[in-house]
Coordinates of C-alpha atoms in Angstrom, one line a residue:
M2 CA 9.9 244.4 182.1
G3 CA 10.0 242.9 185.6
T4 CA 6.5 244.3 186.9
V5 CA 6.0 241.4 188.9
S6 CA 7.7 241.4 192.6
N7 CA 9.7 238.2 193.8
H8 CA 6.5 237.5 195.8
G9 CA 4.4 237.3 192.7
T10 CA 2.5 240.5 193.3
E11 CA 2.3 243.5 191.0
K12 CA 5.0 246.1 191.4
V13 CA 3.5 249.6 192.4
A14 CA 4.9 253.0 190.9
L15 CA 4.4 256.4 192.4
V16 CA 4.7 259.1 189.9
T17 CA 4.7 262.7 191.2
G18 CA 3.2 265.4 189.1
G19 CA 1.4 262.7 187.0
G20 CA -1.3 264.5 185.4
A21 CA 0.3 266.5 182.5
G22 CA 3.3 266.8 180.2
I23 CA 6.2 264.4 181.0
G24 CA 4.5 263.0 184.2
R25 CA 1.4 261.9 182.0
G26 CA 3.8 260.2 179.5
I27 CA 5.6 258.3 182.1
A28 CA 2.4 257.2 183.7
K29 CA 1.1 255.8 180.4
I30 CA 4.2 253.7 179.7
L31 CA 4.3 252.4 183.3
A32 CA 0.7 251.4 183.2
E33 CA 1.5 249.5 179.7
K34 CA 4.4 247.8 181.4
G35 CA 2.0 246.6 183.9
Y36 CA 2.6 248.6 187.0
R37 CA -0.1 249.6 189.6
L38 CA 0.0 253.3 189.7
A39 CA -0.4 256.1 192.5
L40 CA -0.2 259.6 190.8
T41 CA -0.1 262.9 192.5
Y42 CA -1.3 266.4 191.5
N43 CA -1.4 269.6 193.1
S44 CA -4.0 272.1 191.7
S45 CA -5.1 271.0 188.3
K46 CA -7.4 268.2 188.5
D47 CA -8.9 267.8 185.1
G48 CA -5.8 266.5 183.5
I49 CA -5.3 263.7 186.0
V50 CA -9.0 262.7 186.0
S51 CA -8.7 262.4 182.1
L52 CA -5.7 260.2 182.5
A53 CA -7.2 257.9 185.1
E54 CA -10.2 257.4 182.6
D55 CA -7.8 256.7 180.0
L56 CA -5.7 254.2 182.1
R57 CA -9.0 252.6 183.5
H58 CA -10.2 252.0 179.9
I59 CA -7.3 250.8 178.2
Y60 CA -5.6 248.6 181.1
G61 CA -8.7 247.9 183.4
K62 CA -6.9 249.3 186.3
E63 CA -7.8 252.2 188.5
P64 CA -4.7 254.5 189.6
L65 CA -4.7 255.9 193.1
I66 CA -5.0 259.6 192.7
I67 CA -3.4 261.7 195.5
Q68 CA -3.8 265.6 195.9
S69 CA -0.7 266.9 197.4
D70 CA 1.1 270.1 197.6
L71 CA 4.7 268.9 197.9
T72 CA 6.0 272.3 198.7
I73 CA 4.6 271.5 202.3
R74 CA 7.2 269.3 204.1
S75 CA 4.6 267.0 205.8
E76 CA 2.9 266.2 202.4
A77 CA 5.9 264.0 201.4
E78 CA 5.3 261.4 204.1
N79 CA 1.6 261.7 203.9
T80 CA 1.9 260.9 200.2
I81 CA 4.1 257.6 200.7
R82 CA 1.7 256.6 203.6
K83 CA -1.3 256.8 201.5
T84 CA 0.3 254.9 198.7
V85 CA 1.4 252.1 200.8
E86 CA -2.0 252.1 202.7
E87 CA -3.8 252.0 199.4
L88 CA -1.7 249.7 197.3
G89 CA 0.4 247.8 199.8
R90 CA 3.8 248.9 198.8
V91 CA 6.1 251.2 196.6
D92 CA 8.5 249.6 194.3
L93 CA 9.3 252.5 192.1
L94 CA 9.4 256.3 193.0
V95 CA 9.2 258.5 190.1
N96 CA 10.2 262.0 191.5
N97 CA 8.8 264.1 188.5
A98 CA 6.9 267.1 189.9
G99 CA 8.9 270.2 189.7
L100 CA 8.6 273.9 188.8
G101 CA 10.9 276.2 186.9
I102 CA 10.5 280.1 187.3
H103 CA 13.2 281.4 184.7
E104 CA 14.1 284.8 185.9
G105 CA 17.1 286.5 186.8
L106 CA 18.2 286.0 190.7
T107 CA 18.0 289.8 191.3
E108 CA 14.4 289.9 189.8
L109 CA 13.1 286.6 191.4
A110 CA 10.8 287.0 194.4
E111 CA 12.0 285.2 197.6
D112 CA 8.7 283.2 197.6
G113 CA 9.4 282.0 194.2
L114 CA 12.8 280.8 195.1
D115 CA 11.5 279.0 198.3
T116 CA 9.0 277.2 196.3
M117 CA 11.7 276.0 193.7
I118 CA 13.8 274.7 196.4
H119 CA 11.0 273.0 198.2
L120 CA 9.4 271.5 195.4
D121 CA 12.4 270.8 193.1
F122 CA 14.9 269.4 195.9
R123 CA 13.4 269.1 199.1
A124 CA 10.3 267.2 198.2
P125 CA 12.1 264.7 196.2
M126 CA 14.8 264.1 198.8
L127 CA 11.9 263.5 201.5
L128 CA 9.7 261.4 199.3
S129 CA 12.5 259.1 198.7
K130 CA 13.5 259.0 202.4
Y131 CA 10.0 257.8 203.3
A132 CA 9.8 255.5 200.2
V133 CA 13.0 253.8 200.9
Q134 CA 12.3 253.4 204.8
D135 CA 9.2 251.3 203.6
M136 CA 11.2 249.5 200.9
I137 CA 13.9 248.5 203.6
A138 CA 11.2 247.5 206.2
R139 CA 9.3 245.1 203.6
G140 CA 12.5 243.7 201.8
V141 CA 11.9 245.5 198.5
A142 CA 14.7 246.1 196.2
G143 CA 13.0 248.9 194.5
N144 CA 13.9 251.9 192.4
I145 CA 14.3 255.7 193.0
I146 CA 14.3 257.7 190.0
F147 CA 14.9 261.6 189.7
I148 CA 13.5 263.6 186.8
T149 CA 16.6 266.2 186.4
S150 CA 17.2 268.2 183.1
S151 CA 19.8 268.9 180.6
R152 CA 19.8 272.3 182.6
G153 CA 21.6 270.4 185.3
E154 CA 24.7 270.0 183.2
R155 CA 24.7 273.1 181.1
A156 CA 24.0 276.7 182.4
Y157 CA 21.7 279.3 180.8
P158 CA 20.8 282.7 182.1
K159 CA 17.7 283.1 184.4
D160 CA 18.3 279.5 185.4
S161 CA 20.3 279.6 188.6
I162 CA 17.9 278.1 191.0
Y163 CA 15.9 275.4 188.7
G164 CA 19.2 274.3 187.2
G165 CA 20.9 274.2 190.3
M166 CA 18.5 272.2 192.1
K167 CA 18.5 269.7 189.1
A168 CA 22.5 269.6 189.4
A169 CA 21.9 269.1 193.2
L170 CA 19.7 266.2 192.5
I171 CA 22.2 264.6 190.1
R172 CA 24.9 264.7 192.8
A173 CA 22.6 263.7 195.6
A174 CA 21.5 260.6 193.8
Q175 CA 25.1 259.4 193.7
S176 CA 25.3 259.4 197.3
L177 CA 21.9 257.8 197.9
A178 CA 23.0 255.3 195.2
L179 CA 25.9 254.2 197.5
E180 CA 23.8 254.4 200.7
W181 CA 21.0 252.2 199.5
A182 CA 22.9 249.6 197.2
P183 CA 23.4 247.2 200.2
H184 CA 19.6 247.0 200.4
G185 CA 19.2 246.2 196.5
I186 CA 17.7 249.7 196.1
R187 CA 18.9 251.5 192.9
V188 CA 19.0 255.2 192.4
N189 CA 19.2 257.1 189.0
C190 CA 18.5 260.2 187.3
V191 CA 16.5 260.6 184.1
A192 CA 17.2 264.1 182.5
P193 CA 15.1 265.2 179.7
G194 CA 16.1 267.8 177.2
A195 CA 13.7 270.0 175.2
T196 CA 10.4 268.0 175.6
V197 CA 6.9 268.5 174.5
H198 CA 4.7 269.4 177.5
K199 CA 1.4 270.5 175.9
L200 CA -1.1 268.4 173.9
E201 CA -1.1 270.7 171.2
Q202 CA 2.6 270.5 170.5
S203 CA 4.2 268.2 167.8
A204 CA 7.7 267.0 168.6
E205 CA 8.4 267.1 164.7
E206 CA 7.1 270.6 164.2
E207 CA 8.4 272.8 167.1
P208 CA 11.0 275.0 165.8
L209 CA 13.6 274.4 168.5
G210 CA 13.8 270.9 166.8
N211 CA 16.1 272.5 164.3
K212 CA 18.6 273.2 166.9
I213 CA 18.5 269.5 168.1
P214 CA 21.1 267.0 166.3
L215 CA 18.2 264.3 166.0
G216 CA 16.0 266.8 164.3
R217 CA 12.8 266.9 166.9
L218 CA 12.0 267.7 170.5
G219 CA 11.6 264.8 172.9
T220 CA 8.3 263.3 173.7
P221 CA 6.8 262.3 177.2
A222 CA 7.0 258.5 175.8
D223 CA 10.8 258.8 175.2
I224 CA 11.2 259.6 178.8
G225 CA 8.7 257.0 180.0
E226 CA 10.5 254.2 178.0
A227 CA 13.6 255.2 179.3
I228 CA 12.5 254.9 183.0
A229 CA 10.8 251.6 182.2
W230 CA 14.1 250.3 180.9
L231 CA 16.3 251.9 183.5
T232 CA 14.1 250.2 186.5
S233 CA 13.8 246.8 184.9
D234 CA 15.7 243.7 185.3
A235 CA 17.5 244.5 182.0
A236 CA 19.4 247.4 183.8
S237 CA 19.8 245.6 187.2
Y238 CA 23.6 246.5 187.3
I239 CA 23.0 250.4 186.6
T240 CA 22.8 252.8 189.7
G241 CA 24.0 256.4 190.3
I242 CA 23.7 257.5 186.7
N243 CA 22.3 260.6 185.0
L244 CA 20.8 259.2 181.8
R245 CA 20.4 262.2 179.4
I246 CA 17.6 262.1 176.9
D247 CA 17.9 265.1 174.8
G248 CA 18.4 264.1 171.2
G249 CA 22.0 265.2 171.3
L250 CA 20.9 268.8 172.4
I251 CA 23.9 269.4 174.7
L252 CA 26.8 267.2 173.4
P253 CA 30.0 268.8 174.4
G254 CA 31.3 271.3 171.8
M255 CA 28.0 271.4 169.9
P256 CA 27.5 275.0 168.7
E257 CA 24.6 277.0 169.6
D258 CA 22.5 278.0 166.6
T259 CA 21.4 281.8 167.1
S260 CA 19.4 282.0 164.1
P261 CA 15.8 283.1 164.2
E262 CA 14.7 280.0 162.5
A263 CA 16.3 277.7 164.9
G264 CA 13.9 278.9 167.7
Y265 CA 14.5 280.2 171.4
G266 CA 17.8 279.6 173.0
W267 CA 20.1 281.5 175.2
G268 CA 22.3 282.7 172.2
K269 CA 22.5 286.4 171.8
V270 CA 23.9 288.1 168.8
Y271 CA 25.3 291.5 169.6
A272 CA 25.1 294.3 167.3
E273 CA 28.3 295.1 165.5
K274 CA 30.0 298.0 167.5
D275 CA 30.9 301.0 165.5
N276 CA 34.5 301.3 164.5
E277 CA 36.4 303.4 166.8
S278 CA 38.8 305.8 165.3
D279 CA 42.4 305.6 166.1

């Protein structure tokens, strides 16, 4: 899958928010493909320590663990610097860390708004900036991946900021793909749809699967496999795309199932209005 560089050294992948959910799945798949890993976490250390133990046991390689609050502007540059100092390079950056606060804008606290803008958009931009500066300096034809969302393409209530930042990443990636193509650096987005995040969840049993054409939720491994392929030599002619991994959830024209058994969703069934007299 292209995990050895042209100089014969192991490729290095940095995955932000690698301790849980989709990030954990991405890390496991990339380790399986042979990448050396750097993983960031913010406040919850237990999950990332458990993941590191699994990776060390299964693949015999200790991932680099970096504690980083990416809402702080300087942490992006520090994270790239630590990765390069410890592992020697960055071949793949997966901008996965993010936060969604689903509230109407009129109810959303300004601190929450700032947190989402800084974590969901500014941090990926800055991480990519410093990663690519190092790639160019070392002559690394690397890959930048932004984890976006089906919410970046389809609007939902109480999603103006999170969905808006994901849409912004999709658009920004297109410009960055053009800027960095002369250096052999590819930039793409991977957009999960409804995906299990908690260990106790089953993709086959979650009620929302009834609303998805392929009949289940996505898994973290689905996202990891997509990234492994998209950043491999097999996809070397692909840049500037948003690859949707959603089981067909937001195919154009697909009706929204508002029945209770179909699980949550934006669809709202209004009570019938009383017939008005003439």
